[in-house]
Coordinates of C-alpha atoms in Angstrom, one line a residue:
X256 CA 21.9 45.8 -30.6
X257 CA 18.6 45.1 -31.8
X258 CA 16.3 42.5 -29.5
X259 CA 16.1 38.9 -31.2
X260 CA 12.2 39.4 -32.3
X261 CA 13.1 42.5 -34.2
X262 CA 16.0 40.4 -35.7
X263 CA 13.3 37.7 -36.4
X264 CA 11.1 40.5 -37.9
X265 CA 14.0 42.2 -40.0
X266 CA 14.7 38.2 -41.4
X267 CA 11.3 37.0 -42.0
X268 CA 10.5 40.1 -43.9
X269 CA 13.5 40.0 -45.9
X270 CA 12.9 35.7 -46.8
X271 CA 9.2 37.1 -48.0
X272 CA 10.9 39.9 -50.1
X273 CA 13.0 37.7 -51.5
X274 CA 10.5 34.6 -51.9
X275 CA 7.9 36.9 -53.9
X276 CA 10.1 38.0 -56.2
X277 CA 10.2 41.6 -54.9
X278 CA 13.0 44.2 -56.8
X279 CA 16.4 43.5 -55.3
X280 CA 16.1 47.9 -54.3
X281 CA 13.3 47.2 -51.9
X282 CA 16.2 45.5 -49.4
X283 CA 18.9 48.1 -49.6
X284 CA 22.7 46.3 -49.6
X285 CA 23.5 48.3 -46.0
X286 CA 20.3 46.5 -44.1
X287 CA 22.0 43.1 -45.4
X288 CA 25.0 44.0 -44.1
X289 CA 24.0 45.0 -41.0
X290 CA 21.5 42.2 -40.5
X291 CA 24.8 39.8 -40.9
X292 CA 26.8 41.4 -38.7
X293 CA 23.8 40.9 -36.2
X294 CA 23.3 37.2 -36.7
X295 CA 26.9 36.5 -36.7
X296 CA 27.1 38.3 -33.2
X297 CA 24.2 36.6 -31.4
X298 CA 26.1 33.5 -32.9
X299 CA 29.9 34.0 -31.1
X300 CA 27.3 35.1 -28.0
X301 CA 25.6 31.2 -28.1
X302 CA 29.1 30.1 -28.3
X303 CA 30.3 31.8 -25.8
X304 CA 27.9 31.3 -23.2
X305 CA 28.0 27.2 -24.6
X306 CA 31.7 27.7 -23.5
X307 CA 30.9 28.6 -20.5
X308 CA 28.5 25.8 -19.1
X309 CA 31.4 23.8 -20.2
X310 CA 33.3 24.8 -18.2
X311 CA 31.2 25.1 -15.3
X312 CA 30.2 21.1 -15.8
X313 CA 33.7 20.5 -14.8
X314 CA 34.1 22.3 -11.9
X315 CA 32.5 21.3 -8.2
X316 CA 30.4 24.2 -7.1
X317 CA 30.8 24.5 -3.2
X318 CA 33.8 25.2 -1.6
X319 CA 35.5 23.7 1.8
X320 CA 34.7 25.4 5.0
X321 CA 37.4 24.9 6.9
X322 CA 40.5 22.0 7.7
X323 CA 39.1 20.6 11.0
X324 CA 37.2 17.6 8.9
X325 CA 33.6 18.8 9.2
X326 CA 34.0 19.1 5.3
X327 CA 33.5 15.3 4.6
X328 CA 30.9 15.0 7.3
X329 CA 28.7 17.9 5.6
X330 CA 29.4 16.1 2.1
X331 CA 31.8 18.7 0.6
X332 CA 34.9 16.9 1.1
X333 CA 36.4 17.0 -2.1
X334 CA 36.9 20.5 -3.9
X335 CA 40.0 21.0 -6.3
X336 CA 40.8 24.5 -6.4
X337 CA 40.7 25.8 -9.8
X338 CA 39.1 22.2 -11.1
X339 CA 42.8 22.0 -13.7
X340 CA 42.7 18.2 -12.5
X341 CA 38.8 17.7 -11.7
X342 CA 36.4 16.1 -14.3
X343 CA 32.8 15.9 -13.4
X344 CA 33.6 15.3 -9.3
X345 CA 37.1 13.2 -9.8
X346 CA 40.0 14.9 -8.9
X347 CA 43.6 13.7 -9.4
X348 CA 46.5 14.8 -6.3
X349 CA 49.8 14.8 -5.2
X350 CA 52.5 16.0 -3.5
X351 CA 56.0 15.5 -4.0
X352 CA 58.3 17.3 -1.6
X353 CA 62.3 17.2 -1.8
X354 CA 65.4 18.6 -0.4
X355 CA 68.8 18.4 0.9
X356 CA 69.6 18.6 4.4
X357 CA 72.2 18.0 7.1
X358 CA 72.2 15.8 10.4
X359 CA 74.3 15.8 13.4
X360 CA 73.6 11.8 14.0
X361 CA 71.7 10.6 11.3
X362 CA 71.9 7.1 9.0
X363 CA 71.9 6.7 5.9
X364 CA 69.2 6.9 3.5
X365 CA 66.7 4.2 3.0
X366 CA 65.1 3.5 -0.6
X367 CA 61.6 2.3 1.3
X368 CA 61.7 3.8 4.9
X369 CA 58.5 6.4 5.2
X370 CA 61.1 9.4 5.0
X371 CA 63.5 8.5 3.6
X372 CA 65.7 9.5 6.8
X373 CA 65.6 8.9 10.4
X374 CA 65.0 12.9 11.0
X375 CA 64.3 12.4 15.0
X376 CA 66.9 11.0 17.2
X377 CA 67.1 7.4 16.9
X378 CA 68.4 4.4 18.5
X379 CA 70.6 3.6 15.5
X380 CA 71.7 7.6 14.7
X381 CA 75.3 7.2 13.8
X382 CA 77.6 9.7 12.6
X383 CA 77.1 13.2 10.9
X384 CA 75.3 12.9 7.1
X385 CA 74.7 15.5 4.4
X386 CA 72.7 13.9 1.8
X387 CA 69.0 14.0 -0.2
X388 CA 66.3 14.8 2.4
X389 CA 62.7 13.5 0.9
X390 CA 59.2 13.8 2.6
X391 CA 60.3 16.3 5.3
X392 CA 57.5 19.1 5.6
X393 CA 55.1 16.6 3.8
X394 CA 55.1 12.9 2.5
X395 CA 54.8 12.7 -1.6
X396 CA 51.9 11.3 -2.7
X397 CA 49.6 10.8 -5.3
X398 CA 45.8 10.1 -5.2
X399 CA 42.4 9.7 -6.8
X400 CA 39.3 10.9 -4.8
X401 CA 35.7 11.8 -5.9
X402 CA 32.2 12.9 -4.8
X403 CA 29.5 12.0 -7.2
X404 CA 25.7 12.5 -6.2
X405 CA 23.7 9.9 -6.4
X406 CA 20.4 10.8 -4.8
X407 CA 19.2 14.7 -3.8
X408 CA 21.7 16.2 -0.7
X409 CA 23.6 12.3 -0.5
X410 CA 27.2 11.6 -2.8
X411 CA 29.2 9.0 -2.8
X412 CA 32.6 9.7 -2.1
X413 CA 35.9 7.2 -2.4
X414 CA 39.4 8.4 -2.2
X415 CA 42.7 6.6 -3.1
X416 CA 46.2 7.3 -2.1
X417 CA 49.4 6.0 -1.5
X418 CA 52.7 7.5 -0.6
X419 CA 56.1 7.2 -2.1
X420 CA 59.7 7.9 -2.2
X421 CA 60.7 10.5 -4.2
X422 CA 64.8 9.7 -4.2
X423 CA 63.7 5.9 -5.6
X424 CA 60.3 6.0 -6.9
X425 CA 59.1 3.5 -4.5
X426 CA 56.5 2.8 -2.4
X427 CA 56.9 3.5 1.5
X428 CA 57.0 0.6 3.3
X429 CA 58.1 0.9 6.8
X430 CA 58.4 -2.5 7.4
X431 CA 60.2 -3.0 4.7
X432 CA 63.2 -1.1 5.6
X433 CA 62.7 -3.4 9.2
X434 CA 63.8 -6.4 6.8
X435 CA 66.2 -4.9 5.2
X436 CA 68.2 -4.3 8.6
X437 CA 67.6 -7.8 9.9
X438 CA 71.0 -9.0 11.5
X439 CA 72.6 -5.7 11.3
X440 CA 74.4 -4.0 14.1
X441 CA 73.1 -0.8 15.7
X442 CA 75.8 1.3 13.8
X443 CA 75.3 -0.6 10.5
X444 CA 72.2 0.1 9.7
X445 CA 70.3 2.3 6.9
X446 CA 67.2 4.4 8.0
X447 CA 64.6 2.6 8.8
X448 CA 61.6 2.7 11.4
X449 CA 58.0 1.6 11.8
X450 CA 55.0 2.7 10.2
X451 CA 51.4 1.8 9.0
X452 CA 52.5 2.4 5.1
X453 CA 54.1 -1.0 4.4
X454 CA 54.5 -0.9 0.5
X455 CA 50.6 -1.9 -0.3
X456 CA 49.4 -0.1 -3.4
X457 CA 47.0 2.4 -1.8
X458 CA 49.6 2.5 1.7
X459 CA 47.7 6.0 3.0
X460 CA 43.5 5.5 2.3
X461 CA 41.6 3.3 0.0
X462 CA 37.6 3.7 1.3
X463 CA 34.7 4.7 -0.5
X464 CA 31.0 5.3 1.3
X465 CA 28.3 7.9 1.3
X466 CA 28.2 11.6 2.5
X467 CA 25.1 14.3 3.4
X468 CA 25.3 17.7 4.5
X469 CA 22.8 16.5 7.0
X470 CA 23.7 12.7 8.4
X471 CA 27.1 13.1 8.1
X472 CA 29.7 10.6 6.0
X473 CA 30.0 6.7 6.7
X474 CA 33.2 5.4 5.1
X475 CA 34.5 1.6 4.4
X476 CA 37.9 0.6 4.0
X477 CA 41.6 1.7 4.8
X478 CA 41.4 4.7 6.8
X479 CA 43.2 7.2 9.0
X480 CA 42.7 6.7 12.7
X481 CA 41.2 9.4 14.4
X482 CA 44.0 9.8 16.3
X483 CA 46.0 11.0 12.9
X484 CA 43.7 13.1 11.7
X485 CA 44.0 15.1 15.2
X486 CA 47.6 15.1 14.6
X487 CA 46.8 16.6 11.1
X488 CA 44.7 19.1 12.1
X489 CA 46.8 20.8 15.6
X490 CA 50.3 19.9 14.9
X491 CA 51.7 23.0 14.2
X492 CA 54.2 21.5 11.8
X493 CA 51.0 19.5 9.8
X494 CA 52.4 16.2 11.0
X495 CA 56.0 17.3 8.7
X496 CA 58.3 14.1 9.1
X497 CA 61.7 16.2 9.7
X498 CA 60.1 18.9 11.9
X499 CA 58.0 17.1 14.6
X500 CA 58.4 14.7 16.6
X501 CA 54.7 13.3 16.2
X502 CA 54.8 13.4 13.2
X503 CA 57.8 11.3 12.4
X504 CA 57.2 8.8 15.3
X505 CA 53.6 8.1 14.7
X506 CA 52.9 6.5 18.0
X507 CA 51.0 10.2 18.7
X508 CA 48.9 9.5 16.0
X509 CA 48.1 5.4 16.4
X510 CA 47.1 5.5 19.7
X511 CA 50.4 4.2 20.9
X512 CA 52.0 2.3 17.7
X513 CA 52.3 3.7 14.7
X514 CA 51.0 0.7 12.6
X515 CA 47.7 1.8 14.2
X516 CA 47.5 5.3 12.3
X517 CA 45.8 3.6 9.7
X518 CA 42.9 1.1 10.0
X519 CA 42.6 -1.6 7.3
X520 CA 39.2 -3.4 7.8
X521 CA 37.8 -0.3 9.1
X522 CA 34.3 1.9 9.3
X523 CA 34.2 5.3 10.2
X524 CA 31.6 8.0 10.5
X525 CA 31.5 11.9 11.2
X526 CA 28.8 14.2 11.4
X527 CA 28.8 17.7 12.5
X528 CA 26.0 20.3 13.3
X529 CA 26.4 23.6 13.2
X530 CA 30.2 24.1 15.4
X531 CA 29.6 20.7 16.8
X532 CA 31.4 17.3 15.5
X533 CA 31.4 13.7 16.5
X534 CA 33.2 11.1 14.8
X535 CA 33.5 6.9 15.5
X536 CA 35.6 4.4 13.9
X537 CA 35.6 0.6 14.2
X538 CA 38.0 -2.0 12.7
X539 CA 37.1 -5.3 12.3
X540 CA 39.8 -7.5 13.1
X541 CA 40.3 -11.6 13.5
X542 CA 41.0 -13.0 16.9
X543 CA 40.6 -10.3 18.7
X544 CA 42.6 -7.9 17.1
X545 CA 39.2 -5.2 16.9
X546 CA 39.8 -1.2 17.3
X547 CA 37.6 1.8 18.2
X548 CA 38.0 5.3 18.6
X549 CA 35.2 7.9 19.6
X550 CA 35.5 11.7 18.9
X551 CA 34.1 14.6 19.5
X552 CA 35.1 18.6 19.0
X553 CA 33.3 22.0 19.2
X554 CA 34.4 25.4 17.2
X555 CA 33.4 28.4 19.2
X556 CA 34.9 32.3 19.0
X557 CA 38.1 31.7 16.7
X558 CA 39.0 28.3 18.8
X559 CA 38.8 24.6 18.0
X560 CA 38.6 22.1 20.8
X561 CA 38.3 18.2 20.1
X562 CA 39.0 15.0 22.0
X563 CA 39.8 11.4 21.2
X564 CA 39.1 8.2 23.0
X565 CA 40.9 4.7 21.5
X566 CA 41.2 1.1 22.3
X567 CA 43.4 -1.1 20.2
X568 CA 43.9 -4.5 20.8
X569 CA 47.0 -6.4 19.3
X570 CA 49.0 -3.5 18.5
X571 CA 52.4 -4.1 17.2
X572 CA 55.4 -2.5 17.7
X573 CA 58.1 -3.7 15.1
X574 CA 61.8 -3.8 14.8
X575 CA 64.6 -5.7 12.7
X576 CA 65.0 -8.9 13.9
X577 CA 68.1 -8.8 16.6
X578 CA 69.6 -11.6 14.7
X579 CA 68.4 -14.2 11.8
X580 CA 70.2 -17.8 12.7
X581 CA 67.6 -18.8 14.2
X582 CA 64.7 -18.3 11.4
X583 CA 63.9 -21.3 9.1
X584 CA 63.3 -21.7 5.6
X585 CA 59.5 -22.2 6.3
X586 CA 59.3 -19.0 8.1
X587 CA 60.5 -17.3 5.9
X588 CA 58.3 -19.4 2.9
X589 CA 54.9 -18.2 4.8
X590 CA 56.1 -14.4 6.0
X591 CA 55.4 -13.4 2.2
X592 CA 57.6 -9.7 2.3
X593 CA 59.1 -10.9 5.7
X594 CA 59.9 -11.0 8.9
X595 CA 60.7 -8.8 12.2
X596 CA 60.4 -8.7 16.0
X597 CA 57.4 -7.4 17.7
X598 CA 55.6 -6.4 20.7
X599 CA 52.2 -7.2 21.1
X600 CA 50.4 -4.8 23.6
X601 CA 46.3 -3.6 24.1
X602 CA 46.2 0.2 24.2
X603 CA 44.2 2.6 25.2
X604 CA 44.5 6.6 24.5
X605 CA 42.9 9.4 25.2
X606 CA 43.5 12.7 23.2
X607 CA 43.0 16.2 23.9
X608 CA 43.6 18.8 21.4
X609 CA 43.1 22.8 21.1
X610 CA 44.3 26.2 18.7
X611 CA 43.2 29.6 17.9
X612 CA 43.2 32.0 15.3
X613 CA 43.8 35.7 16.1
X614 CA 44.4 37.5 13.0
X615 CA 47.9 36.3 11.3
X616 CA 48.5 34.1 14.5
X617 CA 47.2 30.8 15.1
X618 CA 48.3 29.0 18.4
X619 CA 48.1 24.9 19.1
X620 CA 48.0 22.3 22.0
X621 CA 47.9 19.0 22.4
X622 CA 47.8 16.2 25.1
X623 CA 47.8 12.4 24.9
X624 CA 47.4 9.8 27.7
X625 CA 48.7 6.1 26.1
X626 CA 48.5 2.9 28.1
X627 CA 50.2 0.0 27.5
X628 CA 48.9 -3.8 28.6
X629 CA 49.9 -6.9 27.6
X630 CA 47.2 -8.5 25.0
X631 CA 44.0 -10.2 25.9
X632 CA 44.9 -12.2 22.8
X633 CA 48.8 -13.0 22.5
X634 CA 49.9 -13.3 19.1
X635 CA 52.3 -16.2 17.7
X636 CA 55.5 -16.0 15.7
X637 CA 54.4 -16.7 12.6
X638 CA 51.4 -14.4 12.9
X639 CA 50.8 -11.7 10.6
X640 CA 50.9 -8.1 11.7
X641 CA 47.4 -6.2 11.7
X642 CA 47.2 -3.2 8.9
X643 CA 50.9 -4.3 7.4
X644 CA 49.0 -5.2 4.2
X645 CA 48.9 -9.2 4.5
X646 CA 52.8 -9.5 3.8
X647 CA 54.9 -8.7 7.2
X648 CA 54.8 -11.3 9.6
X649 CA 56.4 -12.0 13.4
X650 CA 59.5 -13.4 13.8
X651 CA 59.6 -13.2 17.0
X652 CA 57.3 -11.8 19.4
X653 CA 56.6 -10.2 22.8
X654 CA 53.3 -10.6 24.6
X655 CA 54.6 -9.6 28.2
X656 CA 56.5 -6.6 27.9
X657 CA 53.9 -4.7 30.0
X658 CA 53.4 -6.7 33.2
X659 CA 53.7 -3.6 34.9
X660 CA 51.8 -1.5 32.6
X661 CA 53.4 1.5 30.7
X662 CA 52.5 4.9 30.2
X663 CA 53.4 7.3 27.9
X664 CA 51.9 10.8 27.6
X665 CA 52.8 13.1 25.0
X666 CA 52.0 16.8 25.0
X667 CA 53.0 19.9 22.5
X668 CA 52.3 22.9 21.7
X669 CA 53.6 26.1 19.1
X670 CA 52.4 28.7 16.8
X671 CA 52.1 29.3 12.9
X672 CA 52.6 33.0 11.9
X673 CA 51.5 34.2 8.7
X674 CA 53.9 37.3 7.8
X675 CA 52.4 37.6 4.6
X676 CA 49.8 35.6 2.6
X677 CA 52.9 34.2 0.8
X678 CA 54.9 33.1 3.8
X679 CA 54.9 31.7 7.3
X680 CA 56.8 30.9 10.1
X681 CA 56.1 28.1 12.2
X682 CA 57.5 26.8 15.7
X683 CA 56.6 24.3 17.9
X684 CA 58.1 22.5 20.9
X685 CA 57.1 18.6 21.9
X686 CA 58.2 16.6 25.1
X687 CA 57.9 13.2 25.8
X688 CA 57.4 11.4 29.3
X689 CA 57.4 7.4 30.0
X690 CA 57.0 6.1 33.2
X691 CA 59.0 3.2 35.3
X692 CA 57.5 0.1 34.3
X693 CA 60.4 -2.0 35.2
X694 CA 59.1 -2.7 38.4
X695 CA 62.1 -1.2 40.2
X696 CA 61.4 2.7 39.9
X697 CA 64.3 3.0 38.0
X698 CA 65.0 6.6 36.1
X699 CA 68.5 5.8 34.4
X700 CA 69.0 4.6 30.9
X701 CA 69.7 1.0 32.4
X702 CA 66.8 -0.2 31.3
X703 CA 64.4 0.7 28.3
X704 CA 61.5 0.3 31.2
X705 CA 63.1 3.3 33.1
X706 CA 61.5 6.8 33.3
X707 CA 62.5 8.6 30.4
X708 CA 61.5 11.7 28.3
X709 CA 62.2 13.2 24.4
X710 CA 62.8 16.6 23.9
X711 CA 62.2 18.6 20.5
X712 CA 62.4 21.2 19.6
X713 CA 61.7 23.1 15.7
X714 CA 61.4 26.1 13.3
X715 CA 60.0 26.1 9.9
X716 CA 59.8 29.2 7.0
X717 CA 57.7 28.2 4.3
X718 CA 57.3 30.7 1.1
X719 CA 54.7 30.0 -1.4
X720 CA 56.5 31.7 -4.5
X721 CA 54.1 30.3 -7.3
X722 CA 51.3 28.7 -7.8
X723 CA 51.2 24.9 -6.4
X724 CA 55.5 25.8 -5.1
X725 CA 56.6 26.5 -2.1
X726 CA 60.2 27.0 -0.9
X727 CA 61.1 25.8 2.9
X728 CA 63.8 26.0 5.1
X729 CA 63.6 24.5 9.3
X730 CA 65.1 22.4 11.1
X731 CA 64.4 19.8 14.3
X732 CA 66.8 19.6 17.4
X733 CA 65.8 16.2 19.4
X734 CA 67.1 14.7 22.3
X735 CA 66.2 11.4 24.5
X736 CA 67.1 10.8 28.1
X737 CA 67.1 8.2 30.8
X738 CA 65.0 5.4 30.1
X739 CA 63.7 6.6 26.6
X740 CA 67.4 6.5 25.6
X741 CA 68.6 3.1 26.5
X742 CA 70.6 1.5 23.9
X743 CA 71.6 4.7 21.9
X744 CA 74.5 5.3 20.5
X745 CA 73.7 9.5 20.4
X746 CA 71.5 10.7 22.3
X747 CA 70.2 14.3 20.5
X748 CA 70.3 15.0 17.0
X749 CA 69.9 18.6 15.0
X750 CA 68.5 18.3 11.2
X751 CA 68.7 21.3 9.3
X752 CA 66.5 21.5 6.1
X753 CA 65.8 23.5 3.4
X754 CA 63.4 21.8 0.4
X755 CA 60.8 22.7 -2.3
X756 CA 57.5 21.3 -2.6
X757 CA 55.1 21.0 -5.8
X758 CA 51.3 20.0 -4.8
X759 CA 48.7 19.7 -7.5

């Protein structure tokens, strides 16, 4: 093809031709033609190349590093993968995961509870169930999150998500399925349990703040606890609901009680340098109910290493209310969504955390120390329950439960193999330990303030057969003795699973 200025030439010359009246033989008819077929091809090669920048407009640039969190604190922590759902640095997520599964002692399923099912042995697990199992290698959810620059090397960054049920549509709402089993008997009840997603309308993150590659990210808002994010990171099941015990319980990940996962009211702030990280959180909170956590974690050969330090005061741990005769009108006039029991304790956690990659291997650990004291600052019935979105409140309420303080230590470990880049196979053990706090040594399942401990146990295969599907099959054997299992009506429960998951 013939450079543009001899195309300019070949046109100028041919306008002056024709403009002075020249013989139409001095242009032959093949130079037109050919000139035209050159101007029409530097014309699709504009419009390709203006196709092109398009396209590149709506795609972020830089790619993620790496899932231990540095992302965020070097700015980057929002990257779609093919930018299909990503205009100019918004990006719009979700999960929804769904299956079918079997357990040994189960309950039936709940229309608001987290997961739908009660996949690790519970106090109220009744008799065998076959039914829809939802959220159990991942919780459905759907988000909108963003980095936009504002300023040379600093963005602004937001994200919003909340989490739902995918067998009713609904939000999760932990709490939720607490009222619903209010004056029910043990063997009763629907599924149901505790968590920091009570039905608000973002129940997972709503934060925005500013990010560099250099100072790191400061956040605002509702946001995981540190403590959750280290459960994200080295669980070996991803903190699945139906395959690991800290990820279904949540007290792992909040320090103690799983309403403190999440921070409402919260600030947080990571930075990291090179294979170094740090991270801090604080949550303002009225009357004494503050939080803060301090992190930090190094990267070194193939291995990642953090740990986790966490006081929480006024942490609840909630339940259905034993029995409602005894709640008024009133109470139930100023509770908003509700009412249930709770036990008011000031925690403190510390976390310790470990894997490594070797080839198609990659190994995890994990350790965490909780204490339990009674509160500096007792809460009232009546009082609403930190993080539970303004709408839960006590009905009753427990401020000396830990006289004699508790302690509960959790520790795990397991591997993820990849056999293929398609598929993996994941398994991972977790145990349990609480001491006597009774005050009598005991280490029977008397009391719930014996020594106990919680065994599971669990295998997952996961095949990625499409883009955005995967194809799972696992399952979760769990069992609670002494102490830990006071009250039970079974003690050990087997959940086998298999499900499908779309993520986009």
């Amino acid at each position: 093809m013939e450079s543009s200025n001899a195309l300019k030439a070949k046109t100028l010359a041919l306008a002056i031709a024709i403009g002075v009246g020249a013989p139409a033989n001095v242009v032959r008819a093949d130079e037109l033609q050919d000139l035209k077929a050159q101007i029409e091809a530097l014309q699709n090669q504009i419009e390709a190349l203006q196709k092109k920048v398009g396209e590149m407009d709506t795609k972020t640039p830089r790619k993620p590093t790496g899932s231990t969190g540095t992302d965020q604190a070097k700015g980057l922590p929002f990257v779609a993968d093919d930018g299909s759902l990503t205009f100019h640095g918004i990006t719009l997520y979700g999960t929804l995961d769904i299956g079918v599964g079997y357990q040994s002692h189960g309950t039936p399923l709940s229309n608001v509870a987290g997961y739908g099912l009660e996949y690790l042995i519970s106090k109220n697990s009744n008799g065998s169930r076959f039914s829809i199992a939802p959220n159990a290698l991942s919780s459905s959810n759907i988000g909108l999150k963003g980095t936009v620059e504002v300023i040379p090397e600093v963005s602004a960054i937001f994200n919003l998500q909340t989490g739902f049920l995918p067998t009713s549509g609904r939000l999760a709402d932990g709490l939720g399925s607490l009222v619903q089993n209010n004056g029910v008997p043990l063997g009763s009840q629907s599924s149901n349990a505790d968590s920091s997603r009570n039905g608000q309308p973002f129940n997972l993150t709503a934060w925005a703040g500013l990010s560099s590659p250099t100072y790191g990210a400061l956040t605002f808002g509702r946001q995981n606890a540190l403590t959750l994010d280290g459960v994200l990171a080295y669980d070996p099941m991803g903190g699945s609901g139906a395959f690991s015990l800290i990820g279904y319980q949540g007290a792992t990940a909040g320090a103690g009680a799983t309403e403190d996962a999440r921070f409402d009211n919260a600030v947080k702030y990571r930075v990291s340098d090179g294979p170094f990280r740090a991270s801090a959180l604080y949550r303002f909170g009225d009357s004494g109910s503050s939080a803060y956590q301090a992190g930090v974690g190094v990267d070194y050969l193939g291995a990642s290493f953090d740990a986790i330090y966490s006081r929480v005061n006024d942490a609840v741990t909630a339940a259905p209310l034993a029995s409602v005769a005894a709640i008024t009108p009133a109470q139930l006039a100023s509770a908003e969504s509700g009412l249930v029991a709770g036990t008011v304790s000031d925690n403190t956690s510390f976390m310790f955390l470990a894997k490594y990659r070797t080839g198609p291997v990659q190994l995890f650990a994990g350790y965490e120390h909780m204490q339990f004291a009674n509160p500096g600052h007792p809460l009232a019935v009546g009082a609403q329950i930190p993080n539970s979105g303004g709408g839960y409140s006590l009905g009753t309420v427990n401020n000396t439960a830990f006289t004699n303080k508790k302690v509960l230590q959790v520790f795990w470990t397991g591997a993820k193999y990849a056999v293929r880049d398609d598929i993996d196979l994941i398994a991972a053990y977790y145990y349990e330990q609480q001491n006597s706090f009774q005050g009598n040594g005991c280490s029977n399942n008397t009391f719930a303030a014996c020594s106990g401990q919680l065994n599971a146990v669990s295998f997952v295969a996961d095949y990625r057969f499409a883009k955005r599907f995967d194809v799972y099959a696992g399952l979760m054997f769990s069992k609670v003795s002494n102490g830990l299992s006071s009250g039970f009506l079974n003690t050990s429960t087997v959940d086998p699973i298999v499900g499908l998951r779309f993520a986009f």
